[in-house]
Coordinates of C-alpha atoms in Angstrom, one line a residue:
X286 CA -158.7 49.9 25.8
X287 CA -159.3 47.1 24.0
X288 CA -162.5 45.7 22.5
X289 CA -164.3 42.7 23.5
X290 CA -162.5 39.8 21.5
X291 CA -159.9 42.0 20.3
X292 CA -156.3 40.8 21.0
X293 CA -154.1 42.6 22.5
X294 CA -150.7 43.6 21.1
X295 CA -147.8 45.3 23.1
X296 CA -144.7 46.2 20.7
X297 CA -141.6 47.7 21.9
X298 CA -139.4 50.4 19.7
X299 CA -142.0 51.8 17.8
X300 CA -140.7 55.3 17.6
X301 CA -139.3 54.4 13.9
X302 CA -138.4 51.4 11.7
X303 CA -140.0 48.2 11.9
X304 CA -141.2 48.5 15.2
X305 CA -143.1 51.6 13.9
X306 CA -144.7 49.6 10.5
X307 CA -145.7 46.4 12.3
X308 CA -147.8 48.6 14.9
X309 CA -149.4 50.9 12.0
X310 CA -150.0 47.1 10.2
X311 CA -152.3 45.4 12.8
X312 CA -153.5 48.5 14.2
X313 CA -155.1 48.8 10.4
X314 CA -156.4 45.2 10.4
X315 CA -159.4 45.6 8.2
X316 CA -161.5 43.0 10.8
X317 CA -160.0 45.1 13.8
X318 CA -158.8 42.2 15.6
X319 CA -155.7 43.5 17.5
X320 CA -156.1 46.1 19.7
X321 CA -151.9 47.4 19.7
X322 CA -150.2 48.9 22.4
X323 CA -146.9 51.1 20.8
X324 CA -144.1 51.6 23.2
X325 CA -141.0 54.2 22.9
X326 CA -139.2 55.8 25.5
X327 CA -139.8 59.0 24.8
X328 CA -143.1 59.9 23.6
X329 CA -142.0 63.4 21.8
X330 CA -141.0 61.1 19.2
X331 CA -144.1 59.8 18.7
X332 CA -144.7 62.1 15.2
X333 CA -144.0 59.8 12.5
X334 CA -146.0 57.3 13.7
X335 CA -148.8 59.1 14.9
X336 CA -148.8 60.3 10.9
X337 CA -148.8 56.9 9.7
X338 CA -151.4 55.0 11.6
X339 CA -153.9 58.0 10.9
X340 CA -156.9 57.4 12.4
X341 CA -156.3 54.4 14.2
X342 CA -154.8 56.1 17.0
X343 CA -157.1 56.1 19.9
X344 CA -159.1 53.1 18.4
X345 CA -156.8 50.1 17.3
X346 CA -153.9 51.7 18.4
X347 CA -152.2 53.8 22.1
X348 CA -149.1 54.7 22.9
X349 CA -147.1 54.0 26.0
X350 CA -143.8 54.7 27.5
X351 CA -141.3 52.3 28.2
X352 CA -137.7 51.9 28.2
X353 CA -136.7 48.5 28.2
X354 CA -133.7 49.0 30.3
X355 CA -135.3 50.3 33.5
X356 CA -137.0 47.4 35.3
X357 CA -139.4 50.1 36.8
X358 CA -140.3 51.3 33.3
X359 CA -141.2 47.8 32.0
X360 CA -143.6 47.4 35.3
X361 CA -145.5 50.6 34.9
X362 CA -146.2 50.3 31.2
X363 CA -147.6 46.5 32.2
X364 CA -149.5 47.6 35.3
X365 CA -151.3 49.9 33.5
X366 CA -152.8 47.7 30.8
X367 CA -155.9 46.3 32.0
X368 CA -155.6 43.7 33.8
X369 CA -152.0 43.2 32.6
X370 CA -153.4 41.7 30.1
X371 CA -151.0 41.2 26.9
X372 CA -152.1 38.4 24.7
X373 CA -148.9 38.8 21.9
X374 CA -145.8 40.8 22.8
X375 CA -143.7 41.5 20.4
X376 CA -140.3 42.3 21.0
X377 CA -138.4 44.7 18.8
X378 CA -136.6 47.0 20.4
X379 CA -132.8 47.4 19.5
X380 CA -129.5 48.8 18.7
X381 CA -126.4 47.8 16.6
X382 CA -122.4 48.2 17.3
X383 CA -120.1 47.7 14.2
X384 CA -117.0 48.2 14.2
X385 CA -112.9 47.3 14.9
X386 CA -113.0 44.8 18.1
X387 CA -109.9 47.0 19.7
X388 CA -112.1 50.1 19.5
X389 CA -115.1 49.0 21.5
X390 CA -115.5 49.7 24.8
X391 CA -116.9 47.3 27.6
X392 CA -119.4 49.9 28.2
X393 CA -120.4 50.1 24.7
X394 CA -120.7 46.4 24.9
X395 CA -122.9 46.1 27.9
X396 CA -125.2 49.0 26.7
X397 CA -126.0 46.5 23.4
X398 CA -126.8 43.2 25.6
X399 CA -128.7 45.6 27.9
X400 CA -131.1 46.4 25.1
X401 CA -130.9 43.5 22.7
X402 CA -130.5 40.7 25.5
X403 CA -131.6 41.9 29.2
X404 CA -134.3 44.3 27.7
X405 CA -136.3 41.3 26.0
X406 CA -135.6 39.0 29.5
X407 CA -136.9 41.8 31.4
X408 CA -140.4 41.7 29.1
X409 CA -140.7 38.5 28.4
X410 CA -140.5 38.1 32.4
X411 CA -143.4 40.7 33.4
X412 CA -145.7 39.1 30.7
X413 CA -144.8 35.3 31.0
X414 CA -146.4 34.8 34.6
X415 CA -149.9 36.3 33.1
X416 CA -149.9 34.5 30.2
X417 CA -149.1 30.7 31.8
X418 CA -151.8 31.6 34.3
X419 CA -154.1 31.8 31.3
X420 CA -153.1 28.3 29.5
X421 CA -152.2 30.9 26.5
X422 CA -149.9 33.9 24.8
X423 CA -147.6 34.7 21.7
X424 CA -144.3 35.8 22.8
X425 CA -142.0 37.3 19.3
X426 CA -139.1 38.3 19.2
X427 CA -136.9 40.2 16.3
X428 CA -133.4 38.8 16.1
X429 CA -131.4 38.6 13.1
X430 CA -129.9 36.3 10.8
X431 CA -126.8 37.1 12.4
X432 CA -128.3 35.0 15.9
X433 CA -127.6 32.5 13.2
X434 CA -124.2 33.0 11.5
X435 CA -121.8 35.2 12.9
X436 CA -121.1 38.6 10.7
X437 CA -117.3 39.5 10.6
X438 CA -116.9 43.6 12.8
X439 CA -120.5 42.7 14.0
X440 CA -118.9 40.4 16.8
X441 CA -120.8 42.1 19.5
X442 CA -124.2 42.6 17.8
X443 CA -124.0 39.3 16.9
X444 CA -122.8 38.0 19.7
X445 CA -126.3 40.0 21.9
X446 CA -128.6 37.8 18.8
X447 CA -126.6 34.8 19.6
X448 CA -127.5 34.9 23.2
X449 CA -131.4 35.9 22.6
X450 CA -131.3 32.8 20.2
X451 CA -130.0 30.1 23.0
X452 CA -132.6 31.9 25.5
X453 CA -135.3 31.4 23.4
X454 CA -134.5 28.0 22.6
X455 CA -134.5 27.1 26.1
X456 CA -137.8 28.6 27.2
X457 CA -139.7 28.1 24.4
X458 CA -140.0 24.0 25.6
X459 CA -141.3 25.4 28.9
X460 CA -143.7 27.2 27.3
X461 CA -145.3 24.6 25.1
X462 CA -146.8 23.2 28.6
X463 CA -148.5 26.1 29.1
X464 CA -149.8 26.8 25.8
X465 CA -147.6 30.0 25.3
X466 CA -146.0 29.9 21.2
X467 CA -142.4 31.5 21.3
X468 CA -141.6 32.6 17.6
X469 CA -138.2 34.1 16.4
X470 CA -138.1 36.7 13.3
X471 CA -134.5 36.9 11.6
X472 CA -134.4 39.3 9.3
X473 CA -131.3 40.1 7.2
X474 CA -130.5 43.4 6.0
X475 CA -133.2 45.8 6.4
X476 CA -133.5 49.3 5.3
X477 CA -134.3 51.8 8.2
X478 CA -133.0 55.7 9.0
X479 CA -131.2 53.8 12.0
X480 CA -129.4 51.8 9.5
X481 CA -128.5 54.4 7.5
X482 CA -127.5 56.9 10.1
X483 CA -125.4 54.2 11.5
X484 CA -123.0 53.5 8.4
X485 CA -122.6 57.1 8.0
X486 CA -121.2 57.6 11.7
X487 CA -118.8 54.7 11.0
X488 CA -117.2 55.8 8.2
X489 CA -116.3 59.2 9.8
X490 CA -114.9 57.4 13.0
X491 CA -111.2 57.5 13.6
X492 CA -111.4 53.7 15.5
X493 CA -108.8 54.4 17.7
X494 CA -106.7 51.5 19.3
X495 CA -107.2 48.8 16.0
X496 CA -104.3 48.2 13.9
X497 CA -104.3 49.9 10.5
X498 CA -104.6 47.2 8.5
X499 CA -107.8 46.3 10.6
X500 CA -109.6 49.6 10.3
X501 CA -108.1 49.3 6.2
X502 CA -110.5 46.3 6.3
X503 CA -113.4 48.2 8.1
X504 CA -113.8 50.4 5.9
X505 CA -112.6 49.6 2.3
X506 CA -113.2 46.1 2.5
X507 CA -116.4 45.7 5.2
X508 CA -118.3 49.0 4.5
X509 CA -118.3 48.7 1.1
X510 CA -119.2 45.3 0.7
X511 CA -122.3 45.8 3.3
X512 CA -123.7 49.0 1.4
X513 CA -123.9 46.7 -1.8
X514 CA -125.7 43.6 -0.1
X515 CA -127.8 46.3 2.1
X516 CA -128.7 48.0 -1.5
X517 CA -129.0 44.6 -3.5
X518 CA -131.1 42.4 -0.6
X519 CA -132.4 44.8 1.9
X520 CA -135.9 45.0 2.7
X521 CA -138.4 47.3 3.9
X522 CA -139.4 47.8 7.2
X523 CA -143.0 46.7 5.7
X524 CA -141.8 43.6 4.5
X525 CA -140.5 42.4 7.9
X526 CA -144.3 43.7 9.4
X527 CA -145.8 41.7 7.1
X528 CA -144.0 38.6 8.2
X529 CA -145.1 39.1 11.6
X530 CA -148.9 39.8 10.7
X531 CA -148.3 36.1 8.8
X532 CA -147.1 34.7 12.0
X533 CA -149.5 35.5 14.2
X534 CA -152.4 34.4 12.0
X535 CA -150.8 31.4 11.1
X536 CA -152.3 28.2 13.1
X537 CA -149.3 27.2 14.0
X538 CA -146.6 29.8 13.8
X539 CA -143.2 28.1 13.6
X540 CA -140.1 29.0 15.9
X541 CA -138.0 30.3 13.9
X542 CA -138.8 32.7 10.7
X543 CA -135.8 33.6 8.5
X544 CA -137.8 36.8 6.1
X545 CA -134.9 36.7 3.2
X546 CA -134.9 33.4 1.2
X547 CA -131.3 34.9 0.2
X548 CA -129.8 34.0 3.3
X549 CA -131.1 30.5 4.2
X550 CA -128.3 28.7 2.4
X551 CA -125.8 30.6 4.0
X552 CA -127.5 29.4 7.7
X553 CA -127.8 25.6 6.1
X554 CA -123.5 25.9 5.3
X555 CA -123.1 26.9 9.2
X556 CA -124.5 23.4 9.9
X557 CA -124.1 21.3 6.6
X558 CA -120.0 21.1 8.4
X559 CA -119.8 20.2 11.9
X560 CA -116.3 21.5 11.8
X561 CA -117.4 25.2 11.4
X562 CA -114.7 25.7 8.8
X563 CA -116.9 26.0 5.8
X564 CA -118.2 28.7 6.8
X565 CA -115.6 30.6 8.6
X566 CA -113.3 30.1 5.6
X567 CA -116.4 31.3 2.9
X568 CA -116.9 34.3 4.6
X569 CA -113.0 34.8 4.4
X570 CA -113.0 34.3 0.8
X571 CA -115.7 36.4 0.4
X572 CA -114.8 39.5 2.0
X573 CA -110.6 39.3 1.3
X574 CA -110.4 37.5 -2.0
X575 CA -113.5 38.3 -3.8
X576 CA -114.4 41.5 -3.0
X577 CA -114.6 43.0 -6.2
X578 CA -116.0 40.2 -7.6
X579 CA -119.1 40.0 -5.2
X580 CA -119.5 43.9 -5.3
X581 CA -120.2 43.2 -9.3
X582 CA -122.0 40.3 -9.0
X583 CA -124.2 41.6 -6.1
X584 CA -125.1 45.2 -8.5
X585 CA -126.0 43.0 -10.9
X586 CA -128.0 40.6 -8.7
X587 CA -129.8 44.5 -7.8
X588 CA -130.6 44.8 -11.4
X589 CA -131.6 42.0 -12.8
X590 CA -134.2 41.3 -10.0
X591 CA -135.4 44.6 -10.0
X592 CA -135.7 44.6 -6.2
X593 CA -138.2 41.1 -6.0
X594 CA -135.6 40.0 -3.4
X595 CA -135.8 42.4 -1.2
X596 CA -140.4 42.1 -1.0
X597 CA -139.9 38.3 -1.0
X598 CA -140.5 36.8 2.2
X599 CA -140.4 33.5 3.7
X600 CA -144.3 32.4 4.5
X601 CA -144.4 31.6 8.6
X602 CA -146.6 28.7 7.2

């Protein structure tokens, strides 16, 4: 329960990843100002983070269950906070698809905008009523740069940051009326076991249904070409929790919050060319006629900045 003037933070997928280091960051505010509640649908995998917040648990920080696909699930984790009271929710829950369009399945497709798209609705919806009855709330959500600019064999992922970007758009007017900030964090490559775990299953995947020259692509052209940006720009799970600490201390936290300074020229080509072909046709020469070129240039980008990109954030300020 939370103290008297603490605020109260609700984060979903916190069994790992970001979701985990953002709730073991405010939880460990050295002022104490955030009571947090962690969410995960299952709590036996509660471990890792119960070993990282150390003895924050049961202070600053409890754990609930919730699975942001069940609409039941979503209204028993709210109705049993006090009150219902959430004063920031932070929505981080997620999964990715990559992969050979012709080898996706519609029901692999609906599981990703069931999580990444109707999961954050179905939150944002049991905490938005509260929060305009009080003239106040933070509502965040963790997109990606790819709600931005498309990602080529990311169509669907992208496709579930797209959508999350229009909603967002939309409702964050409404909001303003009642006081209630919406913020967007759009992170670029980050590195996290899921990640990890991920490119390792695709590699190993016989993508049947796609051309060969498509899956030839995939995974001489694509995979390798992601590994070297993922190795030369990620960032850490902490850098994206810091961003978020930034933006909900800032006095005025903006809407959108790119965290890689690498990738805000790429966004700015997407709309410096109202045609869209700048960018379609630079990500084509990118990936088909400069591949060996940009995996060079990118290991050397690794070195010589001795991984300063990947801790460098964009201030929410």
């Amino acid at each position: 329960m939370a103290s008297p003037g603490q605020k109260v933070i609700l984060i979903t997928g916190c069994s790992s990843g970001i979701g985990l280091r953002m709730a073991v960051m405010l939880a460990k505010d050295e002022q104490k100002r955030y009571h947090v509640i962690a969410t995960m649908r299952d709590l036996k995998r509660k471990d890792k983070l119960l070993e990282a917040a150390g003895d924050t648990y049961g202070k600053t920080l409890s754990l609930a269950v919730l699975d942001v696909c069940s609409d039941e699930s979503v209204k028993q984790c709210i109705d049993g906070i006090k009150d219902r009271h959430v004063d920031i929710l932070i929505n981080n829950a997620g999964i990715g698809l990559v992969g050979p369009l012709e080898s996706i399945s519609i029901a692999e497709m609906k599981n990703v905008f069931e999580t990444n798209f109707f999961g954050v609705i179905r939150m944002i919806k049991e905490v938005m009523p509260d929060m305009k009855k009080r003239r106040g709330g933070h509502i965040i959500v963790v997109s990606s740069v790819m709600g931005l600019q498309g990602v080529v064999f990311n169509d669907v992922y992208a496709a579930s940051k797209f959508a999350m970007e229009g909603f967002c758009e939309c409702l964050a007017v409404q909001l303003l009326k009642f006081n209630v900030i919406m913020s967007m964090i759009e992170p670029g490559p980050v590195h996290t076991e899921f990640e990890a775990k991920m490119v390792e299953e695709v590699k190993k995947r016989e993508w049947p249904g796609a051309d060969a020259d498509t899956v030839h692509y995939f995974k001489n052209v694509y995979l390798p070409s992601s590994v070297d940006i993922f190795d030369a720009l990620g960032q850490t799970p902490d850098d994206i929790a810091r961003c978020t600490k930034k933006i909900i201390e800032a006095r005025s936290p903006r809407f959108r919050n790119l965290t890689n300074p690498m990738y805000t020229p790429i966004v700015a080509m997407k709309y410096a060319d109202e045609t869209g072909g700048l960018s379609v046709h630079a990500f084509y020469h990118m990936l088909f006629n400069m591949g060996t070129l940009m995996h060079v240039s990118v290991t050397a980008m690794k070195y010589l900045t001795c991984g300063c990109l990947r801790s460098r954030t964009i201030s929410p300020n």
